[in-house]
Short mmCIF file of C-alpha atoms in Angstrom, two decimals:
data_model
loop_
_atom_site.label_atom_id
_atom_site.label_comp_id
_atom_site.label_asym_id
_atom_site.label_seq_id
_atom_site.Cartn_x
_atom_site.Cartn_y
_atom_site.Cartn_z
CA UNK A 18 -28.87 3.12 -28.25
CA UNK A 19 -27.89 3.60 -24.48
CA UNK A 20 -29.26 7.14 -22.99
CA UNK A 21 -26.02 8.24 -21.30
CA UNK A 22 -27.70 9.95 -18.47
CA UNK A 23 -29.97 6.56 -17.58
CA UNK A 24 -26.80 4.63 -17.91
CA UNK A 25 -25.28 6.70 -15.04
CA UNK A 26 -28.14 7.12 -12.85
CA UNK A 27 -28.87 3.30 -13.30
CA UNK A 28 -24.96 2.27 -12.66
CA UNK A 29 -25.03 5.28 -9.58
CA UNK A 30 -28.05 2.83 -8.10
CA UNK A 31 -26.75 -0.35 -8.47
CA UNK A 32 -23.55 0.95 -6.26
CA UNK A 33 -25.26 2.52 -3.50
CA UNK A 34 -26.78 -1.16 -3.32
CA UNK A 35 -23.35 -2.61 -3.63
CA UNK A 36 -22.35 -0.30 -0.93
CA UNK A 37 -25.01 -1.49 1.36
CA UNK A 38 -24.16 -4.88 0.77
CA UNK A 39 -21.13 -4.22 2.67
CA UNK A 40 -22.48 -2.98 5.02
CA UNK A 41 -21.45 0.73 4.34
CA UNK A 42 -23.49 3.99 3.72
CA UNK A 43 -20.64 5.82 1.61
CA UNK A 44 -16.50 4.94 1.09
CA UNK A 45 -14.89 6.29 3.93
CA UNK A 46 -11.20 6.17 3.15
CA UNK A 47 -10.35 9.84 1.86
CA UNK A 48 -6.84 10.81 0.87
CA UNK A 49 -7.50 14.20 2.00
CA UNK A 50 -5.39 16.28 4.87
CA UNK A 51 -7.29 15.96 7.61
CA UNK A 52 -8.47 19.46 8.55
CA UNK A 53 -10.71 21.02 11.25
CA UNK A 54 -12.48 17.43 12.58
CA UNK A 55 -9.95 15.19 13.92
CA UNK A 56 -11.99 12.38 14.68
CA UNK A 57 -9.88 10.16 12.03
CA UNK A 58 -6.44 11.16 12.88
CA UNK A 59 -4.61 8.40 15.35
CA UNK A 60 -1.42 8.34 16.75
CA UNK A 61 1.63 11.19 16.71
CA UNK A 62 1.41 12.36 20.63
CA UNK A 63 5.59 12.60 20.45
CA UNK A 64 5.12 14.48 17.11
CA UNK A 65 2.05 16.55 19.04
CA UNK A 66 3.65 17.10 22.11
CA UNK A 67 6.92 18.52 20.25
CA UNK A 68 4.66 21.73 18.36
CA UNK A 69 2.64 22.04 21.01
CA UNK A 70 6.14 22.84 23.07
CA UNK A 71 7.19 24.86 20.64
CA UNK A 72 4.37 26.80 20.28
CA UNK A 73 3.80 27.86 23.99
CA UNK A 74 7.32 28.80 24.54
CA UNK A 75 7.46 31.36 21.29
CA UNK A 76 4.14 32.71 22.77
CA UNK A 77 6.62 33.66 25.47
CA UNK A 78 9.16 34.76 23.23
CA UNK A 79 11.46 31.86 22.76
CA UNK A 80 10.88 31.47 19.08
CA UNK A 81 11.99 28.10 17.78
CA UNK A 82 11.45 28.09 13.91
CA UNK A 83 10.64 23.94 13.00
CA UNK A 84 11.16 21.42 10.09
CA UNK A 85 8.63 18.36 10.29
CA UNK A 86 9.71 15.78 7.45
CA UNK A 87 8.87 12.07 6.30
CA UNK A 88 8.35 10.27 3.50
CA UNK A 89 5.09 10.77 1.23
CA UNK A 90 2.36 9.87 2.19
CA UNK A 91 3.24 9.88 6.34
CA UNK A 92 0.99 12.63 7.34
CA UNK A 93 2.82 15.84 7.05
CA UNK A 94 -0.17 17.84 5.81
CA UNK A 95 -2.48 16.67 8.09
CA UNK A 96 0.06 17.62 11.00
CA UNK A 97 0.35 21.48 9.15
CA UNK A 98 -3.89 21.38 9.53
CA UNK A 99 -4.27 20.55 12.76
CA UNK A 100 -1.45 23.10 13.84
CA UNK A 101 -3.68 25.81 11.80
CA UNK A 102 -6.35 25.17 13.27
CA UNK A 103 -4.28 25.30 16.99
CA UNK A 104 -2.77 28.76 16.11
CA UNK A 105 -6.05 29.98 15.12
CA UNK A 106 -8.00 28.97 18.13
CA UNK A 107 -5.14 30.94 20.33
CA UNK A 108 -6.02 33.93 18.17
CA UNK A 109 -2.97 34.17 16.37
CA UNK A 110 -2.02 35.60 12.71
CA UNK A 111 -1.60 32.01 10.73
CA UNK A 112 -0.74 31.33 7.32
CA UNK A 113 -0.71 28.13 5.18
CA UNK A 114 1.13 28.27 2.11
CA UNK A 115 2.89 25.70 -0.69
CA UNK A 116 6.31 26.31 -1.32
CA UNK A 117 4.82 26.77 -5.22
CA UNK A 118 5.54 30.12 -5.85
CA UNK A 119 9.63 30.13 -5.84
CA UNK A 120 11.35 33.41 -5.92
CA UNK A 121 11.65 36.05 -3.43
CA UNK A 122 8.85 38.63 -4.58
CA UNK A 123 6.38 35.90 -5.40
CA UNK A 124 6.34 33.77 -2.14
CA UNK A 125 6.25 37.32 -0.28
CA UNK A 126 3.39 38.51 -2.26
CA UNK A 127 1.73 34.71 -1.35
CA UNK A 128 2.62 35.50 2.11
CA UNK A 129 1.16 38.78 2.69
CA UNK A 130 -1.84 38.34 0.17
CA UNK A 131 -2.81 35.31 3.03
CA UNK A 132 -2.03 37.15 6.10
CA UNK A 133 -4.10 39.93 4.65
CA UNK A 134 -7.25 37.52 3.43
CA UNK A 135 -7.02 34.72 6.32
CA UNK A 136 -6.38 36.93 8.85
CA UNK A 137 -7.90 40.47 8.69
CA UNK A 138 -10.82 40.07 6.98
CA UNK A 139 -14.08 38.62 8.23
CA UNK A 140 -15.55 35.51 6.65
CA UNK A 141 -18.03 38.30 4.32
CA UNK A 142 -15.08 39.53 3.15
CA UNK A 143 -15.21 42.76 5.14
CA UNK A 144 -12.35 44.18 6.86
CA UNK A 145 -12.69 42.74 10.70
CA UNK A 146 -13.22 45.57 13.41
CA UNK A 147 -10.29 44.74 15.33
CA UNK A 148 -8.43 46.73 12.65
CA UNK A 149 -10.13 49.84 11.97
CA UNK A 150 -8.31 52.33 12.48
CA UNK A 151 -5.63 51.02 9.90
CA UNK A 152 -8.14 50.37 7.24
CA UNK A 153 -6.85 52.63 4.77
CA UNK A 154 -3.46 50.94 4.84
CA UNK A 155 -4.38 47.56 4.49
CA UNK A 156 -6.69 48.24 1.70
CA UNK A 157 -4.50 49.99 0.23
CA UNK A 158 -2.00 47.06 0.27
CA UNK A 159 -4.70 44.51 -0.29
CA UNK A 160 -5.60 46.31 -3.72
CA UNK A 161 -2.03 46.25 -5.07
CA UNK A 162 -1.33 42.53 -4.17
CA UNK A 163 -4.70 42.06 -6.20
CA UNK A 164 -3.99 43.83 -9.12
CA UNK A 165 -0.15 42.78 -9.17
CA UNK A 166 0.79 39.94 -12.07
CA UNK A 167 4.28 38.68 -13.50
CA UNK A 168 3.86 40.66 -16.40
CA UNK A 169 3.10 44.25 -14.39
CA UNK A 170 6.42 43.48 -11.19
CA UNK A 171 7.40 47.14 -11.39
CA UNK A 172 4.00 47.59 -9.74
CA UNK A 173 5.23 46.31 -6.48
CA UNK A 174 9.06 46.30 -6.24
CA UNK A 175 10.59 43.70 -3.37
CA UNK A 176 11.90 46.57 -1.01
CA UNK A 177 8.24 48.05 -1.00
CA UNK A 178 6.34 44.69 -0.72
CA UNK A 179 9.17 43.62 2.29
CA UNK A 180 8.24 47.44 4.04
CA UNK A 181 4.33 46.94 3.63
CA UNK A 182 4.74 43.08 4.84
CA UNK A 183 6.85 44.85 8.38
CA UNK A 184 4.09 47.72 8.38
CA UNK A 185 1.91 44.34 8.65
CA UNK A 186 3.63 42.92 11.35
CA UNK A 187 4.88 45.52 13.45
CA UNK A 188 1.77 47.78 13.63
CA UNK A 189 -1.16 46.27 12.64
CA UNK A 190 -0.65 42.57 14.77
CA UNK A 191 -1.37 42.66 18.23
CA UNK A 192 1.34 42.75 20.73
CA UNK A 193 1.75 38.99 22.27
CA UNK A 194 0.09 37.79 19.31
CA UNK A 195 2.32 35.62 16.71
CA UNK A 196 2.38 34.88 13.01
CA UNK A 197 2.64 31.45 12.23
CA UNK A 198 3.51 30.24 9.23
CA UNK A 199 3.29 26.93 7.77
CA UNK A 200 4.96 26.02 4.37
CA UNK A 201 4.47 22.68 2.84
CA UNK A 202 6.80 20.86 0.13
CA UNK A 203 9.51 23.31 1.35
CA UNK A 204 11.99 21.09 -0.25
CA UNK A 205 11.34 23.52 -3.58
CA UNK A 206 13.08 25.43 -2.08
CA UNK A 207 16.58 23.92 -2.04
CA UNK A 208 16.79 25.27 -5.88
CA UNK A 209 20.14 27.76 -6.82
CA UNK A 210 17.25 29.90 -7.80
CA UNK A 211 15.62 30.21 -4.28
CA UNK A 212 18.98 31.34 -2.69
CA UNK A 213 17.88 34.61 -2.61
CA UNK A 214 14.44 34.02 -0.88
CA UNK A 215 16.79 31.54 1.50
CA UNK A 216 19.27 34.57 2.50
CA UNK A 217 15.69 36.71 2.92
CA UNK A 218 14.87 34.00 5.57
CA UNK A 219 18.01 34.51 7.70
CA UNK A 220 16.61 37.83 8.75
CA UNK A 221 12.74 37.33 8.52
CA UNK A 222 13.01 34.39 10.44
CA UNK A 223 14.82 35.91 13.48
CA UNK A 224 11.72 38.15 14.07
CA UNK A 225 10.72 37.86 17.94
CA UNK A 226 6.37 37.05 16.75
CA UNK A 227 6.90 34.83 13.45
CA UNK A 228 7.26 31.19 13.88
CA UNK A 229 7.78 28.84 10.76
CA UNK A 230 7.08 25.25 9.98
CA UNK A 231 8.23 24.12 6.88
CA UNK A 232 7.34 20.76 5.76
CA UNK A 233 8.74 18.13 3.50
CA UNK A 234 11.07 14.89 2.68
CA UNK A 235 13.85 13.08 5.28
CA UNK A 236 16.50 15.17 3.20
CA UNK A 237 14.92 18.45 3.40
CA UNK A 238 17.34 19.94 5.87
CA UNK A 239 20.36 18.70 4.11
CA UNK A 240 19.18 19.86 0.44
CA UNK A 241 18.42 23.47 2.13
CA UNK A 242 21.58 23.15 3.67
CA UNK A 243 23.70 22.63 0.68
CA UNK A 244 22.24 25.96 -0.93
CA UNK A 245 22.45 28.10 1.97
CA UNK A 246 24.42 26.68 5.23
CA UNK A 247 22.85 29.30 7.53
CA UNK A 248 19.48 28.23 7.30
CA UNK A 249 20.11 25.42 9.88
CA UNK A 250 20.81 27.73 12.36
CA UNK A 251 17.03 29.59 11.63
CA UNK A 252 15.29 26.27 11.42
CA UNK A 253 16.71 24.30 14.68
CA UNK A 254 14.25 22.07 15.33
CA UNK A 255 13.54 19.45 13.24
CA UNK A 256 10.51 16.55 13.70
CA UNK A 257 10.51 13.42 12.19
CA UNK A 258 7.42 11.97 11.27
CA UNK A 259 7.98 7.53 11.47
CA UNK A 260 5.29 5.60 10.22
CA UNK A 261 2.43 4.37 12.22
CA UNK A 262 2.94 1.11 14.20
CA UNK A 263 0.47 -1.57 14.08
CA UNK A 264 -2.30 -0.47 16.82
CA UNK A 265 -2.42 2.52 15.03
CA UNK A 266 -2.97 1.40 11.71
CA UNK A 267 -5.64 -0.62 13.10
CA UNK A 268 -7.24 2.78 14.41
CA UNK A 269 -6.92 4.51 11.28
CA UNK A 270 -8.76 1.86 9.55
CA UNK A 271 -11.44 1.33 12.57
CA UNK A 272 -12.18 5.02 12.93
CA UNK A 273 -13.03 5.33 9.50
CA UNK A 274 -14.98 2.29 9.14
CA UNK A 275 -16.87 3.23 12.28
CA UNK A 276 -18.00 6.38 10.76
CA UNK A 277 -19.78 4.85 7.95
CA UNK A 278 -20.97 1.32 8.94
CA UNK A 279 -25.13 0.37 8.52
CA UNK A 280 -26.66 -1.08 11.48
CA UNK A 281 -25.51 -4.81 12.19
CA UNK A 282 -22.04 -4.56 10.94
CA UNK A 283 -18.93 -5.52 12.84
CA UNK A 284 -16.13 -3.56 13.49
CA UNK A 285 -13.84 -4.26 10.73
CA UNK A 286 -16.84 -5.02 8.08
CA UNK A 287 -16.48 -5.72 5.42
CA UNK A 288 -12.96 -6.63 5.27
CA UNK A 289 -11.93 -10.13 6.80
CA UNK A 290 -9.35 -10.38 9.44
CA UNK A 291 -6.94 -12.05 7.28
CA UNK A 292 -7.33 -8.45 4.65
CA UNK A 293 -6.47 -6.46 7.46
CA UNK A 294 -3.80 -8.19 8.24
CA UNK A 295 -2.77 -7.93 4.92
CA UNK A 296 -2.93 -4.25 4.67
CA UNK A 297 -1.04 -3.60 7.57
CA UNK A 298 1.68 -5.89 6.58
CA UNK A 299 1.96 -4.30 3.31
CA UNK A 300 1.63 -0.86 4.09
CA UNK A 301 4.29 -0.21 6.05
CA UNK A 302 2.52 2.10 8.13
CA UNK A 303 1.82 4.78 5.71
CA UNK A 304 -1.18 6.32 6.21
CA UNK A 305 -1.77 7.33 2.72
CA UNK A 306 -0.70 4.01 1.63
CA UNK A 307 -3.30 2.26 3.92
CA UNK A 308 -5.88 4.60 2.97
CA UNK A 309 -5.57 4.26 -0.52
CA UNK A 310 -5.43 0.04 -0.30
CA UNK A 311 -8.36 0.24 1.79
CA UNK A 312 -10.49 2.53 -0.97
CA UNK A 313 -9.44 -0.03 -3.97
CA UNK A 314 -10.28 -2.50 -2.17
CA UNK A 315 -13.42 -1.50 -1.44
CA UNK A 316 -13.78 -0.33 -4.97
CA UNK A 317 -12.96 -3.82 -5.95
CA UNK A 318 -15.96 -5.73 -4.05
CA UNK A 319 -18.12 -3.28 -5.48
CA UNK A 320 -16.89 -4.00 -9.17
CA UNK A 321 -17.56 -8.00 -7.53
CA UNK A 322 -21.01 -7.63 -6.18
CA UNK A 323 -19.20 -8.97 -2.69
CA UNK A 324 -20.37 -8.75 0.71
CA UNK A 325 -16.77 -9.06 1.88
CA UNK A 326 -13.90 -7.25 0.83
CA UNK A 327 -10.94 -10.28 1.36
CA UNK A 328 -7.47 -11.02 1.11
CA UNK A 329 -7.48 -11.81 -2.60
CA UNK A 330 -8.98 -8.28 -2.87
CA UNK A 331 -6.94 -6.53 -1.20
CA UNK A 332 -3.76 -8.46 -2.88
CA UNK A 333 -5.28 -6.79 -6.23
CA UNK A 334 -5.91 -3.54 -4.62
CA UNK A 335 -2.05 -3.59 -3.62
CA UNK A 336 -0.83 -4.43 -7.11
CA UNK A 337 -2.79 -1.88 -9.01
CA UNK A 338 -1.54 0.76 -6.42
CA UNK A 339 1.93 -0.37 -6.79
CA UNK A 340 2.60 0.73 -10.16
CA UNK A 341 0.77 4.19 -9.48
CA UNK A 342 2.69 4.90 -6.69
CA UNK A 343 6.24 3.86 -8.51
CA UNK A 344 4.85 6.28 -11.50
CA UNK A 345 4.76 9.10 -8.28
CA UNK A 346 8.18 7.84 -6.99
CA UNK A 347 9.50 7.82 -10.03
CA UNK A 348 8.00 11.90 -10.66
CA UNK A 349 9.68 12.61 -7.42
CA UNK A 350 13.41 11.61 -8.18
CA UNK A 351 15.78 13.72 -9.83
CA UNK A 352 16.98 12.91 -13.33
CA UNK A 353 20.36 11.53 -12.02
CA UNK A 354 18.06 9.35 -9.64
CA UNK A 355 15.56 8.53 -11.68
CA UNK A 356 18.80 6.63 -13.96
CA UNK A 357 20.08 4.79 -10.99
CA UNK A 358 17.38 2.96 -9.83
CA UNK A 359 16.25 1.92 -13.89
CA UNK A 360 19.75 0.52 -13.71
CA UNK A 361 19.10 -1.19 -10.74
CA UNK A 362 15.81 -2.48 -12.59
CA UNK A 363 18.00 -3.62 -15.69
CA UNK A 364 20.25 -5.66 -12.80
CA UNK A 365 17.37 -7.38 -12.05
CA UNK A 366 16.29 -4.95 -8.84
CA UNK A 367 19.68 -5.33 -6.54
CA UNK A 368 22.84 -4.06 -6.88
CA UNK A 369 25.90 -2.84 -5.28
CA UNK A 370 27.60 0.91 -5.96
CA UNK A 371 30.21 -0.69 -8.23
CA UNK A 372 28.08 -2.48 -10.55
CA UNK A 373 25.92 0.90 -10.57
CA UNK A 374 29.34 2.79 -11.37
CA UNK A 375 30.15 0.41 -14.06
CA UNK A 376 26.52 0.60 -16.14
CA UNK A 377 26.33 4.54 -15.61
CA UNK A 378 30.31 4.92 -16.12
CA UNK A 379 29.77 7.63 -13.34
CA UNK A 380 31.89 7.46 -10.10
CA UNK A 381 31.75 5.35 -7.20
CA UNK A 382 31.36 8.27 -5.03
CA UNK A 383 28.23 10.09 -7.06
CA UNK A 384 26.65 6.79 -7.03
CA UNK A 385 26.67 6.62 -3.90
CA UNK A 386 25.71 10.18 -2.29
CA UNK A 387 22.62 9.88 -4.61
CA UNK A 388 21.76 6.08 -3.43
CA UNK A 389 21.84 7.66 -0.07
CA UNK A 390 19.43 10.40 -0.56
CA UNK A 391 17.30 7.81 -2.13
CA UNK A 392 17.53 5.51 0.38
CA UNK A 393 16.75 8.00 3.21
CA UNK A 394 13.70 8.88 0.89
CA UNK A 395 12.75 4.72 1.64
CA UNK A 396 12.72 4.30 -1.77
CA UNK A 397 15.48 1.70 -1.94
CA UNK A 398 16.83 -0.47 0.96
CA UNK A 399 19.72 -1.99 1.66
CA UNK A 400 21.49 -5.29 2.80
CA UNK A 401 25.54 -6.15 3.82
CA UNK A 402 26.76 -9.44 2.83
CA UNK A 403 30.06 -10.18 3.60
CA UNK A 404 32.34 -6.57 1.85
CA UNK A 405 30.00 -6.02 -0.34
CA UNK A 406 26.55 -3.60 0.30
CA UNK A 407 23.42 -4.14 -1.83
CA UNK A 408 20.91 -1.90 -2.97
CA UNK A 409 16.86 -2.89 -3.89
CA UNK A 410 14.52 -1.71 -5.08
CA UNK A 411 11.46 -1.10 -2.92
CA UNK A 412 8.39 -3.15 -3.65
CA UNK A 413 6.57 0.01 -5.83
CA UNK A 414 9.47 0.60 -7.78
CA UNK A 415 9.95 -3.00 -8.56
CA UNK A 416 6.36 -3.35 -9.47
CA UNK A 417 6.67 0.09 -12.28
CA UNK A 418 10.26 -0.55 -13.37
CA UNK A 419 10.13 -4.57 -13.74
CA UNK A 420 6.84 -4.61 -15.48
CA UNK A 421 8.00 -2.01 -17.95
CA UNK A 422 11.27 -3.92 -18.29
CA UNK A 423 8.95 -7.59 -19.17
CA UNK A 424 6.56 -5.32 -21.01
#
């Protein structure tokens, strides 16, 4: 009989030794948002230099609401953290929500229950001094967003939770001070069902001290567009996060290593040249993408009892990955999208818009408009030859849809 708590103290040993042998105290490829410490984030000054524009000239009243989209996996969290963390050190009201909570009452009620707790109450969960002298209001509010619920909405009717959240704004923030707010996976809200919290936006967002981000996908824009048309004209700017180029991939994976190397080890240790190399090539400089190759493959030449994690390791750190992330992909699409590219799989991975049309015995024209929202997703590419345009599959897809297909 095996004592399950000396098997996992014994197998916890053995990989702190592992560890060591490559020359590492701990993993240090996360796939968490970078937050307050940006020691690990590389690259973006364009991206940088475009918020930090935006933010100084709405501190002078020139508000510029902002969209900052790219694919998965690019670094659009990371960007919404270390704006936080910007608006907070200038002392203004900032808010961090995901675009979760859909309709109009319940994204308000998210909204004011984290101005309220981020932003007015000290870090013992007292009400801060700067706002005495409206304390009985904003407990007052604080205590019916706390007891509200789905079940009980009568409790807290729109038009009352939209007067408390200008009461907010208006009288309790300080003059030259502005509410930022920062929404991430926005895209949720190109639903029919969020047109309502969209047409709420055309006003709310024309307020002199509230400046938005919302984050999310290339098509973002477009999709919120198609719902409600006068939303472009709220959200002008829009920032578009490319992937990293090749010095900066080699950062990300430097800095990191850097962090957690033993004494004696060399700057890319434990991972050859030639698995580098490898990584970069393959990952198309997405940082999550690089991150997560990196960790398997580290994972891997722990599994091997290695003291180098090399090319062959990383190949099998890349193929593993591939089918999880075409499982993600594949949770992303839409249903009509999700059938276009397993008939591109059934085609053997490339295909043109006709031969789509003819399989799905859909239109030429639908084919097409959702190929292109796929493709601007990068999650197909495509090639001319001669009159004829062909679709593929990108390599994760391939390696989910294919295997399936063989399988």
């Amino acid at each position: 009989m095996i004592d399950p708590i000396e098997f996992i103290h014994n197998a916890s040993s053995i990989s702190k030794k592992s560890m060591n042998r490559l020359k590492l105290k701990s993993n240090p490829f996360s796939e968490k948002p970078i937050r307050g410490n940006t020691k690990f984030f590389v690259g973006r000054n364009s991206e940088l230099s475009e918020i930090a524009d935006i933010l100084g000239a709405a501190q002078y009243g020139s508000v510029a609401n902002a969209a900052i989209v790219g694919t998965k996996g690019i670094g659009k969290s990371s960007i919404l953290n270390i704006l936080y963390y910007a608006a907070k050190r200038h002392g203004h009201w900032i808010v961090q929500l995901e675009a979760s909570q859909v309709t109009a009452r319940q994204f308000l009620i998210q909204l004011m229950h984290s101005i309220i707790g981020d932003n007015l109450f000290s870090v013992d969960g007292t009400l801060s001094t700067n706002y005495m002298e409206h304390s009985k209001k904003i407990i007052e509010i604080y205590r019916r967003l706390n007891t509200y619920s789905d079940k009980t909405p009568v409790h807290y009717p729109r038009e009352k939770i939209e007067r408390d959240l200008k009461y907010l704004l208006h009288n309790v923030k300080e003059e030259g001070k502005l509410c930022v707010i920062l929404v991430d996976e926005a895209d949720q809200f190109a639903k029919r069902s969020c047109l309502g919290l969209l047409q709420f936006f055309h006003s709310f967002l024309y307020e002199d001290d509230i400046l938005a981000f919302f984050a999310g996908p290339p098509t973002m824009m477009e999709d919120l567009t198609k719902i409600s048309p006068a939303i472009r004209d709220r959200i002008p700017k829009v920032i578009n996060m490319p992937p990293l180029d090749k010095a900066e991939a080699h950062d990300l994976i430097l800095r990191r290593l850097e962090d957690v190397h033993t004494s004696g080890a060399s700057e890319y240790d434990p991972f050859t040249p030639e698995s580098i190399e490898k990584i970069i090539e393959e990952c198309d400089g997405i940082p999550r993408r690089i991150i997560m190759t990196c960790s398997e493959a580290i994972s891997i030449g722990l599994k091997n009892s290695s003291t180098t994690v090399d090319e062959s390791m990383v190949e099998s750190a890349l193929k593993k990955l591939g089918i999880s992330v075409g499982h993600q992909i594949l949770n992303h699409l839409t249903p009509a999208q999700s059938k276009i590219v397993r008939a591109m799989a059934d085609l053997g991975g490339s295909s043109t818009v006709t031969e789509l049309s003819g399989v799905l015995n859909n239109s030429p024209g639908t084919i097409g408009t959702h190929l292109s929202d796929i493709y601007e997703m990068g999650y197909v590419y495509k090639e001319r030859d001669g009159y004829n345009v062909y679709y593929t599959l990108s390599k994760e897809l391939k390696d989910v849809l294919i295997t399936e297909k063989d399988n």
